[in-house]
Coordinates of C-alpha atoms in Angstrom, one line a residue:
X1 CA 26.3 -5.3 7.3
X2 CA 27.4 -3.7 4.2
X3 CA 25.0 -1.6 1.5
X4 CA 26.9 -0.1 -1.4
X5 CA 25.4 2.6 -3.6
X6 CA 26.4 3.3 -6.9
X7 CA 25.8 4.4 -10.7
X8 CA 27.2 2.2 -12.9
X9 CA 28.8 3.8 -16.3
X10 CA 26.3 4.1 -19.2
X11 CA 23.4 4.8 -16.4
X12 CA 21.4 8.1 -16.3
X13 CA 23.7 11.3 -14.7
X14 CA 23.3 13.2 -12.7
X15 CA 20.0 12.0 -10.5
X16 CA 19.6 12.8 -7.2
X17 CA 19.9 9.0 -6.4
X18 CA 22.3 5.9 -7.1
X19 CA 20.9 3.5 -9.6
X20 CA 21.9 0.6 -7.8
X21 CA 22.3 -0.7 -4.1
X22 CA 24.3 -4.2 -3.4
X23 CA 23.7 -5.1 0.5
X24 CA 24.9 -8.4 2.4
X25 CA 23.6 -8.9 5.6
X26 CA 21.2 -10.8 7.8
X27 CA 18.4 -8.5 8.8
X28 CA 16.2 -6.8 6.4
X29 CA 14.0 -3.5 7.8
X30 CA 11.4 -2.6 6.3
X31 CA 9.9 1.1 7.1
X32 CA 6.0 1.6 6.0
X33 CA 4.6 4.7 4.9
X34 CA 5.8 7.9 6.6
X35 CA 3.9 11.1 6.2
X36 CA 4.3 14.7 7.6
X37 CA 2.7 13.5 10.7
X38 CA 4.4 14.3 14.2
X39 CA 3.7 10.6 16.9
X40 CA 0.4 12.7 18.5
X41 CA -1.0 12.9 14.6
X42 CA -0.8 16.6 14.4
X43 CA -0.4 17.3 11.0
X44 CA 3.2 19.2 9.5
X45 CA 2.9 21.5 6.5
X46 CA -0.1 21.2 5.5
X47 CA 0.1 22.2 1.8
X48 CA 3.6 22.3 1.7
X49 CA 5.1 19.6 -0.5
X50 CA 8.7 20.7 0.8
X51 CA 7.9 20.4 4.2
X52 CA 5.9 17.4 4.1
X53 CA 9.1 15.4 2.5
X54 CA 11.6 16.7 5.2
X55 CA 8.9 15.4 7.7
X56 CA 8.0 12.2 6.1
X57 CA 12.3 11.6 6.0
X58 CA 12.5 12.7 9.5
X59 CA 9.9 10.2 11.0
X60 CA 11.3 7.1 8.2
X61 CA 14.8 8.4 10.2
X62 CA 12.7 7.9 13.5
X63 CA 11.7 4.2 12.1
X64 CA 15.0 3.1 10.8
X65 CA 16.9 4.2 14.1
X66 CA 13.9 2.4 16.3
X67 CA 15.5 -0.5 14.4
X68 CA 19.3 0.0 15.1
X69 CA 19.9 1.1 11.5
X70 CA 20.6 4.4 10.0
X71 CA 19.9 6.0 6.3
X72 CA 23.4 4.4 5.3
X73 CA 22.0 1.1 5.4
X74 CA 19.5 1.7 3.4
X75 CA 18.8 0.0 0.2
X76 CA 15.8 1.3 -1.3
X77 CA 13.3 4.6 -0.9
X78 CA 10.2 4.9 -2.4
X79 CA 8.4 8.5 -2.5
X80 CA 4.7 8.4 -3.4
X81 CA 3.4 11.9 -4.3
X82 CA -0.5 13.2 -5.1
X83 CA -1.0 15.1 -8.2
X84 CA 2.7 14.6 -9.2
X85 CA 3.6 16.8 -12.5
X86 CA 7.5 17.6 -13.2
X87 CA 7.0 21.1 -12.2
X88 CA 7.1 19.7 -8.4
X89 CA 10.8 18.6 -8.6
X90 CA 12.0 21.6 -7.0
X91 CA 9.8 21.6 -3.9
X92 CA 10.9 17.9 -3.8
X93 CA 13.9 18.2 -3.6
X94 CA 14.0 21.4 -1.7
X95 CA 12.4 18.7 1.2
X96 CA 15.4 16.1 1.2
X97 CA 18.3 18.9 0.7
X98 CA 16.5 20.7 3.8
X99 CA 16.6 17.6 6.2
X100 CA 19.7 15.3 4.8
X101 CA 22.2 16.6 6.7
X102 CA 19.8 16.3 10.1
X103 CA 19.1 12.7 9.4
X104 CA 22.4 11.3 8.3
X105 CA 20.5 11.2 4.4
X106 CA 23.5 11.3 1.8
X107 CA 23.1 12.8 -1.4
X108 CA 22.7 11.4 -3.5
X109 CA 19.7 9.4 -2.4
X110 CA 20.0 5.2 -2.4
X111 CA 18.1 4.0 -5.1
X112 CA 14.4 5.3 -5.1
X113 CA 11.5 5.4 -6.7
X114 CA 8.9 8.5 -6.9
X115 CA 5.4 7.3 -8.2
X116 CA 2.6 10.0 -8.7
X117 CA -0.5 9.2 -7.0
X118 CA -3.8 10.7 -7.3
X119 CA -4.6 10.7 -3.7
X120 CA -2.9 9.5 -0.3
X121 CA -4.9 8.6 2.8
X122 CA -5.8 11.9 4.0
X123 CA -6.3 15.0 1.6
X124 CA -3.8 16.7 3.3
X125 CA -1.2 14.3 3.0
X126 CA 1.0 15.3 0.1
X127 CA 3.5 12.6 0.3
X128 CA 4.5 9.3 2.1
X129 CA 8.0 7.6 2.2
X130 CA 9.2 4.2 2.6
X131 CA 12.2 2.9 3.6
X132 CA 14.1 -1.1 3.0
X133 CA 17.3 -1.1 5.0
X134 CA 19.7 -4.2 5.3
X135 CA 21.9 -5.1 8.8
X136 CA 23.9 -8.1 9.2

């Protein structure tokens, strides 16, 4: 399996994410939504969007390995965030720098999407992160 990230020439930079991902394999993974939820349920964070990212990576990590694949081959992430406003980057970001190095995450991200949401399942639950990997 091969995934290659990159940001072609003429393409918004810096980010804190490749633009593009080209993967050829056989077997695509797809990860649902991960929140800052440990396997038992017991919520982690509450109120802490920082937190709450490095958890919701740590247990996508958890889902991707259960697979036989790792953050390298993955194509896409999508972050879904309640009551996003550009103010939040920080704490964002502040999540994935925390926890990239634990979960193999390099930086920048693969391509990835964050879409503000007014409300997730839960009221605690600040944000949720999916994950589409590629192995051949």
């Amino acid at each position: 399996m091969t995934v290659q990230h990159f940001t072609p020439e003429g393409m918004l930079q810096p980010a804190p994410y490749h633009h593009v991902a080209v993967g050829t394999g056989a077997t695509h993974i797809h990860v649902s939504g991960q929140v800052a939820r440990r396997a038992d349920g017991t919520p982690v964070a509450p109120g802490d969007l920082a937190g709450q990212v490095a958890q919701a990576l740590r247990n996508t990590y958890v889902g991707l390995a259960g697979a036989g694949a790792s953050f390298a081959d993955v194509l896409r992430l999508t972050f879904y965030v309640t009551r996003w406003s550009p103010e939040k980057i920080g704490d964002f970001m502040a999540g994935v720098e925390d926890v990239a190095d634990e979960i193999g995450l390099q930086l920048p991200m693969p391509p990835a999407s964050l879409i503000g949401v007014e409300y997730l399942f839960e009221p605690d639950v600040l944000v949720e992160v999916e994950a589409t990997a590629l192995l051949g």
